[in-house]
Short mmCIF file of C-alpha atoms and ligand atoms in Angstrom, two decimals:
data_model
loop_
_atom_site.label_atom_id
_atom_site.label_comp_id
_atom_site.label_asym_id
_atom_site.label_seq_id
_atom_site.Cartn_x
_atom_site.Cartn_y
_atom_site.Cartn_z
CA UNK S 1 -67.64 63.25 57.45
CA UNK S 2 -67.70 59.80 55.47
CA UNK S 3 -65.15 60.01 52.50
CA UNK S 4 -66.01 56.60 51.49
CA UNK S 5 -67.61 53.38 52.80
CA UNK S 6 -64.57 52.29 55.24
CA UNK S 7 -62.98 55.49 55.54
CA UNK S 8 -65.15 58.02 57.51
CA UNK S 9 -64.69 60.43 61.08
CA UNK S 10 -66.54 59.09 63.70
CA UNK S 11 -66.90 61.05 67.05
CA UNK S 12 -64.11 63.14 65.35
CA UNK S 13 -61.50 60.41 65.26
CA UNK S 14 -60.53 59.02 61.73
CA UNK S 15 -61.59 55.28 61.24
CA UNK S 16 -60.69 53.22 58.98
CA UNK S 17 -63.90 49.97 58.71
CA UNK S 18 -64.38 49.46 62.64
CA UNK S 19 -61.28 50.41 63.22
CA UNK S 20 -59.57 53.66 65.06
CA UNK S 21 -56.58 54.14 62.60
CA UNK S 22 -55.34 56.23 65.72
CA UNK S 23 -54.45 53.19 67.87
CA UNK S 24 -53.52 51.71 64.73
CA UNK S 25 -50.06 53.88 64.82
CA UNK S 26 -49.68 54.02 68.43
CA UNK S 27 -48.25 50.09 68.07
CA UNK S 28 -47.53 50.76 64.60
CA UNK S 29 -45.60 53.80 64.61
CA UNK S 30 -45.32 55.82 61.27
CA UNK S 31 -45.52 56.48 58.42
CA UNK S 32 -47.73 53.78 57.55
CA UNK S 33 -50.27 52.45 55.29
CA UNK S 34 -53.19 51.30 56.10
CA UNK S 35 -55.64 49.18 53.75
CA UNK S 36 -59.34 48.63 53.93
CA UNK S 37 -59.98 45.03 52.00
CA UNK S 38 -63.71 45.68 52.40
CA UNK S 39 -63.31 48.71 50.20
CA UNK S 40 -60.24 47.23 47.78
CA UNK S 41 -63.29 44.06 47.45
CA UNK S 42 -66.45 46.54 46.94
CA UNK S 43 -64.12 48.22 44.31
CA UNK S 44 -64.03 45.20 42.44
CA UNK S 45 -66.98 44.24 42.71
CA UNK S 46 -68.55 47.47 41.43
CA UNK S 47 -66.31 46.92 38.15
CA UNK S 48 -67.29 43.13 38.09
CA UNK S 49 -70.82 44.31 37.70
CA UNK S 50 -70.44 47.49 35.87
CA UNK S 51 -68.68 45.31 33.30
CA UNK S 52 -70.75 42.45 34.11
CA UNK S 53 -72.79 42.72 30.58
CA UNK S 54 -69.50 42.44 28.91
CA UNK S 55 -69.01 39.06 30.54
CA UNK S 56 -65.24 40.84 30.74
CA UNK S 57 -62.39 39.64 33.20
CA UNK S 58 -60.67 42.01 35.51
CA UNK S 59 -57.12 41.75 35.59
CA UNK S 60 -55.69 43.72 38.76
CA UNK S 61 -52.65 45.74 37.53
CA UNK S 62 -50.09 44.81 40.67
CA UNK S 63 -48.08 47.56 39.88
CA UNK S 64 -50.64 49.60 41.46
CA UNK S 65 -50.75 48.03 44.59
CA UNK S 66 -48.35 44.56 44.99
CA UNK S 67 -49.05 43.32 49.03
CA UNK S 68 -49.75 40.16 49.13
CA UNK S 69 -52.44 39.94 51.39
CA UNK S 70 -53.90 42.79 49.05
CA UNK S 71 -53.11 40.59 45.94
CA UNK S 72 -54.80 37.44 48.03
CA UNK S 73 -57.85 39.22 48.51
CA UNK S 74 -58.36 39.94 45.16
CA UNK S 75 -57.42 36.29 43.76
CA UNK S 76 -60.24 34.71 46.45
CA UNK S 77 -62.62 37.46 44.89
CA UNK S 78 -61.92 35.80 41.35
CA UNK S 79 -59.72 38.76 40.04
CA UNK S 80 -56.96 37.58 37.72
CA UNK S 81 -53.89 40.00 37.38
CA UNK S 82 -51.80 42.12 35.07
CA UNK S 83 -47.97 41.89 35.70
CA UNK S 84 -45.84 43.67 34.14
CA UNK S 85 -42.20 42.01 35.41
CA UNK S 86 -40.99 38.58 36.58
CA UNK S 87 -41.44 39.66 40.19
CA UNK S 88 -44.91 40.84 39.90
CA UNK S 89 -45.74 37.77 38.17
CA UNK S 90 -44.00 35.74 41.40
CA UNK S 91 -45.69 37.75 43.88
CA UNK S 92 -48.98 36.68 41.87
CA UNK S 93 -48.40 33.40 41.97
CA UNK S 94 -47.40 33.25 45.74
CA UNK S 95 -50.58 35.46 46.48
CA UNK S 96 -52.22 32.00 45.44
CA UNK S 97 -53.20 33.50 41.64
CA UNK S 98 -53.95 30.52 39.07
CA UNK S 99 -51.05 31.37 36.05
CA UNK S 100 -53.96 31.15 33.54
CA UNK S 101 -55.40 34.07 34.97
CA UNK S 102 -51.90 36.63 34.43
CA UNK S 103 -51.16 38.62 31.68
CA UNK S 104 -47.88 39.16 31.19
CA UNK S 105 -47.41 43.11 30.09
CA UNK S 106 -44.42 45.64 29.52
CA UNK S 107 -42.35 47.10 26.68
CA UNK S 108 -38.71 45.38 27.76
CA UNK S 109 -39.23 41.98 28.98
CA UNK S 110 -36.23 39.84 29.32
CA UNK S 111 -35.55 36.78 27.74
CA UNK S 112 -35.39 35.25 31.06
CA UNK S 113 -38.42 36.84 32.29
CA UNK S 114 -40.20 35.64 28.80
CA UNK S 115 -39.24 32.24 30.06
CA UNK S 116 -40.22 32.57 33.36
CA UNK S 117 -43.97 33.37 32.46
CA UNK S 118 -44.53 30.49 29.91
CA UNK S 119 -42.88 28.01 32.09
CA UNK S 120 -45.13 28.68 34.59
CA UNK S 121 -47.76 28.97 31.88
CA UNK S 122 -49.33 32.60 32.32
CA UNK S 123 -52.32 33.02 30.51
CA UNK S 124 -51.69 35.91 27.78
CA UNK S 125 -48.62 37.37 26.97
CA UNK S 126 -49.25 41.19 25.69
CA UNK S 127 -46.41 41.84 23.65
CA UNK S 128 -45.06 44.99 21.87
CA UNK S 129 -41.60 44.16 20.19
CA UNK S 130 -41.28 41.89 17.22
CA UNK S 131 -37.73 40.47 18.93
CA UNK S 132 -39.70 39.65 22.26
CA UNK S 133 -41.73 37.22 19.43
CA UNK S 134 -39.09 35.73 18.38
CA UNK S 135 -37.61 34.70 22.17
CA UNK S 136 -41.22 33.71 22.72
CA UNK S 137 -41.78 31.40 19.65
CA UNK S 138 -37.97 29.81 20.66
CA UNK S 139 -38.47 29.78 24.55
CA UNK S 140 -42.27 28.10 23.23
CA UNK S 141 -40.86 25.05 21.28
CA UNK S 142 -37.91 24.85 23.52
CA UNK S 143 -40.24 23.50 26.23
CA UNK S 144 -42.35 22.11 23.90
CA UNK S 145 -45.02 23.84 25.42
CA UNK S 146 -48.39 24.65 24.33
CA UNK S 147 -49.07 27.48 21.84
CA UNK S 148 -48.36 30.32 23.74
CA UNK S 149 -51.40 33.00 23.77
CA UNK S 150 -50.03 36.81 22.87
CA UNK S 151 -52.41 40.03 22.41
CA UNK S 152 -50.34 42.12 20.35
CA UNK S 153 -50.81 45.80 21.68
CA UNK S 154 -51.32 48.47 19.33
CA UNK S 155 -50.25 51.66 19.59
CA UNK S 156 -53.32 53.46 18.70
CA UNK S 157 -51.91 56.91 18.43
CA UNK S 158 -54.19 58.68 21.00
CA UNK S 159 -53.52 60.80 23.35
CA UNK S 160 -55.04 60.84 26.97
CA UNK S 161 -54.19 60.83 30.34
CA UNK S 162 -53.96 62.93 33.45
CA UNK S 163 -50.58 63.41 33.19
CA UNK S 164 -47.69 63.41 30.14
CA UNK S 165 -45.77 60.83 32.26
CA UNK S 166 -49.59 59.08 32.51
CA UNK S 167 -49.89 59.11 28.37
CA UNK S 168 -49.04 55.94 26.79
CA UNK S 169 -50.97 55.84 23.94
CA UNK S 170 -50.04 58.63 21.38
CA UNK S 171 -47.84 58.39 18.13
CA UNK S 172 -44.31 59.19 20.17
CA UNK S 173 -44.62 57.47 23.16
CA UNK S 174 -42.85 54.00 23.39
CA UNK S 175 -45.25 51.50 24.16
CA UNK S 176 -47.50 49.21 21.33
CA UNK S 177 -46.95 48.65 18.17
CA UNK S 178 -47.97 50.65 14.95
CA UNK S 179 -51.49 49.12 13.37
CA UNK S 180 -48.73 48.53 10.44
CA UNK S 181 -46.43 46.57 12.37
CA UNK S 182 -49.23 44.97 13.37
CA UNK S 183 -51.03 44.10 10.09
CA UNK S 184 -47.67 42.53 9.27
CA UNK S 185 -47.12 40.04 12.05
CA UNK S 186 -51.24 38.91 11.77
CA UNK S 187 -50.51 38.22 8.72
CA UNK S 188 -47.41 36.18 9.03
CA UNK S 189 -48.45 34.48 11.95
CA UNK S 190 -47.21 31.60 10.26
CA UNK S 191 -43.49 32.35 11.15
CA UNK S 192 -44.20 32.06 14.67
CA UNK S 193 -45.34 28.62 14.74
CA UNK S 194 -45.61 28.81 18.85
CA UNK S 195 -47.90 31.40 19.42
CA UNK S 196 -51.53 31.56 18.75
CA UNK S 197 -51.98 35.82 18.27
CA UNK S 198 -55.65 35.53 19.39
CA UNK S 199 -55.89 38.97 21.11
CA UNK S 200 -55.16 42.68 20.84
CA UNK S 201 -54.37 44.62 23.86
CA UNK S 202 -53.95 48.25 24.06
CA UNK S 203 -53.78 51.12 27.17
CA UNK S 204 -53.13 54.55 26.08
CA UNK S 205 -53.19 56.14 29.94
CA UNK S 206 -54.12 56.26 33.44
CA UNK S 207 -56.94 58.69 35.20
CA UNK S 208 -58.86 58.57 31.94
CA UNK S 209 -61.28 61.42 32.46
CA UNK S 210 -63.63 60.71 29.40
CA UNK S 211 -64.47 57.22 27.41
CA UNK S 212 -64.17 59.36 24.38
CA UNK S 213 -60.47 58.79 23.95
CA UNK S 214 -60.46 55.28 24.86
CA UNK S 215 -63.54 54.64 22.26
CA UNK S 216 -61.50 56.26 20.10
CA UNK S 217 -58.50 53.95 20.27
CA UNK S 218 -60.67 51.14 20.38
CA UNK S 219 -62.34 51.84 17.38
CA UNK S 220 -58.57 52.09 15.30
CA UNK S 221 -58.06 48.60 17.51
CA UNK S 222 -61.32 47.58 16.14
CA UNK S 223 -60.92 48.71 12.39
CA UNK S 224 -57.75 46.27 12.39
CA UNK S 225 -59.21 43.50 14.67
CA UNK S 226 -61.79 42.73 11.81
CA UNK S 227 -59.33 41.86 8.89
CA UNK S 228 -57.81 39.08 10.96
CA UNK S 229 -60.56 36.26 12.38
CA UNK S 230 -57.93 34.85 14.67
CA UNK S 231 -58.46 37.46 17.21
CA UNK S 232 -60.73 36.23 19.82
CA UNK S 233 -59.92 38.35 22.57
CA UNK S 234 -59.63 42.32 22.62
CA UNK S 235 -57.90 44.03 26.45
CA UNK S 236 -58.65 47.31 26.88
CA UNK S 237 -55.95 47.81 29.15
CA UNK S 238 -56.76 50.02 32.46
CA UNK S 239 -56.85 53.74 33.20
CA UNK S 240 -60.30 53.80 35.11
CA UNK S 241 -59.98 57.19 36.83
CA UNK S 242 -60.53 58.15 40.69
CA UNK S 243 -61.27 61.37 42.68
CA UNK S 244 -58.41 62.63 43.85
CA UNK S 245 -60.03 65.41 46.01
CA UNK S 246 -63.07 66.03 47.82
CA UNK S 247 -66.30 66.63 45.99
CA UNK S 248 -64.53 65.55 43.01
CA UNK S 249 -66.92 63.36 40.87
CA UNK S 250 -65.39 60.83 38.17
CA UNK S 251 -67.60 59.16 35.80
CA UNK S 252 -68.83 55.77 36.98
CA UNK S 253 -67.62 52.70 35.07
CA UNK S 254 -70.99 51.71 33.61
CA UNK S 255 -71.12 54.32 30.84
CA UNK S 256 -67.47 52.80 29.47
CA UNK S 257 -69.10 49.79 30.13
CA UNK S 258 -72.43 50.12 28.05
CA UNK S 259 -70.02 51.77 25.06
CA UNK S 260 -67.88 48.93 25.07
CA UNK S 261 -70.52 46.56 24.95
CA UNK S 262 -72.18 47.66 22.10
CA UNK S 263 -68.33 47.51 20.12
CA UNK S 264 -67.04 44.16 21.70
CA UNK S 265 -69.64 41.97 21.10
CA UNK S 266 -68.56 38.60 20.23
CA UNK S 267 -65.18 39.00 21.22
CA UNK S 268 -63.38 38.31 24.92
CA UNK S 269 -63.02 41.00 26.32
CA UNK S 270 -60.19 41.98 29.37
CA UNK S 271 -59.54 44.53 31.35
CA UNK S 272 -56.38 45.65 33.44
CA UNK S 273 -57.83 48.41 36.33
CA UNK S 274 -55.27 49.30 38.67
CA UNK S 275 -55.82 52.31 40.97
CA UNK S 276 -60.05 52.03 40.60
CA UNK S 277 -59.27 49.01 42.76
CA UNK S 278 -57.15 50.15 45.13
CA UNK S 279 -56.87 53.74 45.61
CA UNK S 280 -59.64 54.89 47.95
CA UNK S 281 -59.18 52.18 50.57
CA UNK S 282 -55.48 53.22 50.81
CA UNK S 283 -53.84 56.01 53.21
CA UNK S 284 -50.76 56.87 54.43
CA UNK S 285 -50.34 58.14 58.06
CA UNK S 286 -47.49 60.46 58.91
CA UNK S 287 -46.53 62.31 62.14
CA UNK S 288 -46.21 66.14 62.46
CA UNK S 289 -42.07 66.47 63.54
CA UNK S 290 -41.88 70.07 63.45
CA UNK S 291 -43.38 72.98 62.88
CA UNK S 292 -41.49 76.11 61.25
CA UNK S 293 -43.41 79.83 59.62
CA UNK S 294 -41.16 80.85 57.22
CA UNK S 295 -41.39 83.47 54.07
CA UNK S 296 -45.00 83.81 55.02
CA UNK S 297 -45.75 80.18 55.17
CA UNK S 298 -46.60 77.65 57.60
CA UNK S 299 -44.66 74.64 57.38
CA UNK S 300 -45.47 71.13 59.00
CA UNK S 301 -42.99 69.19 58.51
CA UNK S 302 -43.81 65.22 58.66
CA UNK S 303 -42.43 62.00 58.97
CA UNK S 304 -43.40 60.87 55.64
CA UNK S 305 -41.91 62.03 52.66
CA UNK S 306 -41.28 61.20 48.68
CA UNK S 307 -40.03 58.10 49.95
CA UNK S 308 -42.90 56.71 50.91
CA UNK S 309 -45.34 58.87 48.50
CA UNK S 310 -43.92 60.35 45.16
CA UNK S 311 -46.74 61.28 43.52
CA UNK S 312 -46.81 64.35 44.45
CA UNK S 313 -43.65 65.19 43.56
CA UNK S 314 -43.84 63.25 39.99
CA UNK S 315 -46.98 63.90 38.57
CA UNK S 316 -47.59 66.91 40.63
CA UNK S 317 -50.70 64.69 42.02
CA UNK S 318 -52.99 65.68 44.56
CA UNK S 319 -53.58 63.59 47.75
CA UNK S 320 -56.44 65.39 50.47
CA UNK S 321 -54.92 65.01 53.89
CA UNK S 322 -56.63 64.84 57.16
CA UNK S 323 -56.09 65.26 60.35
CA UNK S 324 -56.30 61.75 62.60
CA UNK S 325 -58.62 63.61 65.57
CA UNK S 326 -61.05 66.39 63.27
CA UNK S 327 -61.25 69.81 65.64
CA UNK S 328 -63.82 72.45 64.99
CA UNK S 329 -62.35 76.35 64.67
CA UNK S 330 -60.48 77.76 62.41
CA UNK S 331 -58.29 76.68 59.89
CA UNK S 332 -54.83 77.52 58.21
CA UNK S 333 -53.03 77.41 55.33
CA UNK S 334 -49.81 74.72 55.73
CA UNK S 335 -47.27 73.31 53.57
CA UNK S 336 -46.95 69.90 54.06
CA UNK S 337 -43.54 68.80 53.89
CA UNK S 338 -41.37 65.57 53.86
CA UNK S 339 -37.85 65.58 55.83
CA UNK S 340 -36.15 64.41 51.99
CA UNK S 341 -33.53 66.25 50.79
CA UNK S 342 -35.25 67.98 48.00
CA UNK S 343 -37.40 70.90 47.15
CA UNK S 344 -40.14 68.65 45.66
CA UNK S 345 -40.55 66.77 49.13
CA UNK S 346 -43.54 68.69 49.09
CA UNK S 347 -47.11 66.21 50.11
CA UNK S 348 -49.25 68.96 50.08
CA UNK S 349 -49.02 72.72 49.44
CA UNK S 350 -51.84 75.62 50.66
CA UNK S 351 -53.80 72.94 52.38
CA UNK S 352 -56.78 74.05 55.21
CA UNK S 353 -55.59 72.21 58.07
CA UNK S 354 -56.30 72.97 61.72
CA UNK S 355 -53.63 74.43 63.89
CA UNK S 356 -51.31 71.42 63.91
CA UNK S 357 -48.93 71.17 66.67
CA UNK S 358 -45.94 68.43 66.71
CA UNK S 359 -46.81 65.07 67.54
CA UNK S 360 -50.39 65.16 65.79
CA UNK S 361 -51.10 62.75 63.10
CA UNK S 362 -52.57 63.35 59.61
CA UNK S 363 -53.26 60.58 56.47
CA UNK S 364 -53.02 61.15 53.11
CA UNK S 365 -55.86 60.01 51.63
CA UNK S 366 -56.20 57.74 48.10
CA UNK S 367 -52.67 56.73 48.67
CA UNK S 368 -53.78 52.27 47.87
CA UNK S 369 -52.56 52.25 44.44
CA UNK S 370 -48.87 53.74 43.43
CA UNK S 371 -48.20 54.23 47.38
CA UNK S 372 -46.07 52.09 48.35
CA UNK S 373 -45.15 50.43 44.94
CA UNK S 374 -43.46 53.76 43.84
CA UNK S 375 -41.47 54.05 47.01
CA UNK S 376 -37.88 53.95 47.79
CA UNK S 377 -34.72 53.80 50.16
CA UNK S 378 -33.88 57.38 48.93
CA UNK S 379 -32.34 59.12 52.06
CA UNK S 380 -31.87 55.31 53.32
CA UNK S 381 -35.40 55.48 54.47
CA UNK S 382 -36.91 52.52 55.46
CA UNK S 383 -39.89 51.72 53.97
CA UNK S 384 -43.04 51.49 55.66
CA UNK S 385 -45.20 48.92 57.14
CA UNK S 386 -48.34 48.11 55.64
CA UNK S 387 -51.35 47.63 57.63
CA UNK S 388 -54.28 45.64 56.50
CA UNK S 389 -58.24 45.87 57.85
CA UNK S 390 -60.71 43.91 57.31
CA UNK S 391 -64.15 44.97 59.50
CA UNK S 392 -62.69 45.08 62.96
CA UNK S 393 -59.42 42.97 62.47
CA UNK S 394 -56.12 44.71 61.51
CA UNK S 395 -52.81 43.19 61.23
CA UNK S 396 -49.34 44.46 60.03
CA UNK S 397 -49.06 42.88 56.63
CA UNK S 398 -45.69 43.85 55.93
CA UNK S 399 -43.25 45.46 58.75
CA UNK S 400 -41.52 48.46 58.99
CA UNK S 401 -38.06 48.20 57.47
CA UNK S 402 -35.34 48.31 59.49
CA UNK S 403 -31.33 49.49 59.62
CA UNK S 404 -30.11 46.01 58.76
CA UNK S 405 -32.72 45.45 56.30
CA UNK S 406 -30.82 48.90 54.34
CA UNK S 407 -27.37 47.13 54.49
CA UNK S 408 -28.91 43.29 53.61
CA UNK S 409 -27.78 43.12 49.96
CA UNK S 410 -24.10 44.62 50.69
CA UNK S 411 -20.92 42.65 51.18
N1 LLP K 501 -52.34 48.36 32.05
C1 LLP K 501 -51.18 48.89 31.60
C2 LLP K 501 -50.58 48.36 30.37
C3 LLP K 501 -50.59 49.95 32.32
O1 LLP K 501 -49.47 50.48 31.86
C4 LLP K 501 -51.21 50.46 33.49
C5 LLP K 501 -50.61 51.56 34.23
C6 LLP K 501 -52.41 49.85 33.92
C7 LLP K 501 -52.95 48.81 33.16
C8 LLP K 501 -53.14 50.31 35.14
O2 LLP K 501 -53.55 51.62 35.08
P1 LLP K 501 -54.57 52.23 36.18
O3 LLP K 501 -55.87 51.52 36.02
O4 LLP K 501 -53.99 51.95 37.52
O5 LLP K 501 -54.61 53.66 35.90
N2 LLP K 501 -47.70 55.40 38.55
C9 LLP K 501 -48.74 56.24 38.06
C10 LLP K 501 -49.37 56.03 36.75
C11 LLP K 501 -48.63 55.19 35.72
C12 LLP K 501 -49.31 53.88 35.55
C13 LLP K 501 -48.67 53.06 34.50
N3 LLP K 501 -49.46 52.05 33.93
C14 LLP K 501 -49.54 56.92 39.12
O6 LLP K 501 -49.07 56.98 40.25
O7 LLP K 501 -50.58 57.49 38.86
#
């Protein structure tokens, strides 16, 4: 069974490129992630050319995925990056990423963060407060720097996503700016003598299932763009979707692609794809600890929990899991639970799994983008390593935390 181009079985054992993710974990241990840059750089490349025509630049959104060697790979493949604090923005820049190529996102920057960007001269800031303006215009002609570049984003009162907490773009939500807020400052540019507002940005979701909302937003983007011939550059934020489960099919980028070529002509255009990127060449291993049949369920209870992997428990997401070694015969229905403290610490629920026993390993597949970014100390659980493969070379990227690292930033 091939799931994707790295991640397949092979003589029943679950590989991950050339590599046996099995003997991964024995020096390992788990829960871990494990990364396929082959399939994180055929990801972007597919984009690249699906939006190819559009001449657009991809801007990986880090908060989807933030390791460094993940980050490097994408800078060497020419992606730029979407940050959306001061410490994404630093782990760009140590990941080797040119500032010109960040935008600088994100509805509460701080002053200091504001300062941190142009200083180390960021390419676009996408702004979506009038006060962050003003600490931009001052921070600007303190340093007597260049014209700073911001893409207002509009709030283009549309509603889409997979998820409420994945909405961002209707009326209520808190993110953009109102088209009249933004008519305003376009044209009164002229009080912020230190910015050049050459671009509109906007992202009203994640796991966009259609291009009709997103046309739609872009076309209220569009109807405002036109009144001001200052704005060069139009983002179209992120939200390409991803299949989630098996057989699931999600539209390929090209159609978005073609639509938005025929708008955006003559303008710049950016994008800001997070999980499309990083998603599928993500998974999380986890080792069965116990098993336990209870009110007429079967629970295997795991080493991994919300910790490591909340979307389950957020979103209510779906993640397929798999068993490391794939046995024939019959299957049953388990819970698959986390050892967390809470009744949500639930990874998967009614899923066909072969009779586990304790010990056995299982992944939880599409977990590259909001895996390990989302997770926590809750429980004082130490956060995972995080594998990387590339072909048949695999190297722990970032270790397994460990009791002192819990206690580090405590008198
Ligand atoms: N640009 C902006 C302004 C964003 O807010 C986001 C995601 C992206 C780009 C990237 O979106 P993507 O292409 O990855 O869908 N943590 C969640 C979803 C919330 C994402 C927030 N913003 C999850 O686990 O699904």
């Amino acid at each position: 069974m091939v799931f994707n181009t790295s991640i397949r079985y092979a003589d029943d054992e679950l590989r991950i490129d050339e590599v046996d993710i099995e003997s991964i974990v024995r020096e390992v241990g788990t829960p871990a992630y494990i990364y396929s840059l082959p399939r994180i750089r055929e990801n972007f490349q597919r984009l690249r050319s699906a939006f190819a025509p559009l001449n657009a630049r991809l801007h990986f959104s880090v908060k989807a995925n933030g390791n460094l060697d993940v980050l490097r790979a994408l800078s060497d493949a020419g992606a730029g990056f979407d940050c959306v604090s001061g410490g994404e923005i630093y782990r760009a820049l140590r990941a080797g990423a040119a500032a010109e190529a960040i935008v600088f996102a994100g509805v509460g920057k701080t002053r200091a963060e504001l300062a941190y960007a142009i200083t180390n001269g960021v390419g676009w800031i996408n702004a979506e407060n009038i006060g962050e303006l003003d600490h931009i215009d001052d921070i600007a002609a303190e340093r007597g720097a260049k014209p700073v570049l911001v893409a207002l984003r509009l709030n283009p009162e549309v509603t889409a996503g997979a998820h409420p907490y994945m909405a961002t773009g209707h009326g209520a939500a808190k993110f953009g700016l109102t088209a009249e807020v933004v008519r305003d400052v376009l044209s009164n540019g002229a009080r912020y003598p230190n910015i050049d507002f050459a671009g509109l940005h906007m992202h009203i979701g994640s796991q966009l299932s259609e291009a009709s909302a997103t046309l739609s937003a872009l076309e209220k983007l569009l109807a405002l763009a036109i009144d001001y011939p200052q704005i060069r550059a139009i983002n179209v934020g992120g939200g390409l979707p991803v299949a989630y489960r098996f057989g699931e099919k999600v539209a390929p980028p090209d159609r978005l692609a073609s639509e938005l070529a025929r708008r955006l002509d003559g303008y710049d255009v950016l994008l800001e794809p997070g999980r499309a990127i990083v998603a599928d060449a993500g998974l999380l291993v986890a080792k069965v600890l116990y098993l336990k049949r209870q009110a007429g369920h079967n629970f295997a209870i795991v080493d991994a929990s919300m910790a490591e992997m909340i979307r389950p428990a957020l979103y209510g997401a779906h993640h397929e899991i798999a068993p490391l070694r794939r046995t024939e015969g019959e299957t049953v229905s388990t819970q698959v639970v986390g050892p967390v403290c809470e009744s949500a610490d639930v990874l998967g629920r009614d899923r066909q799994l072969p009779p586990l026993e304790p010990g056995d390993k299982v992944a939880l597949l599409t977990a590259g983008a909001y895996g390990m970014t989302m997770a926590s100390n809750y429980n004082a659980r130490r956060r995972p390593a995080e594998v990387i493969v590339d072909g048949d070379r695999w190297w722990v990227s970032r270790r397994r935390e460990t009791f002192e690292d819990l206690l580090k930033f405590e008198r």
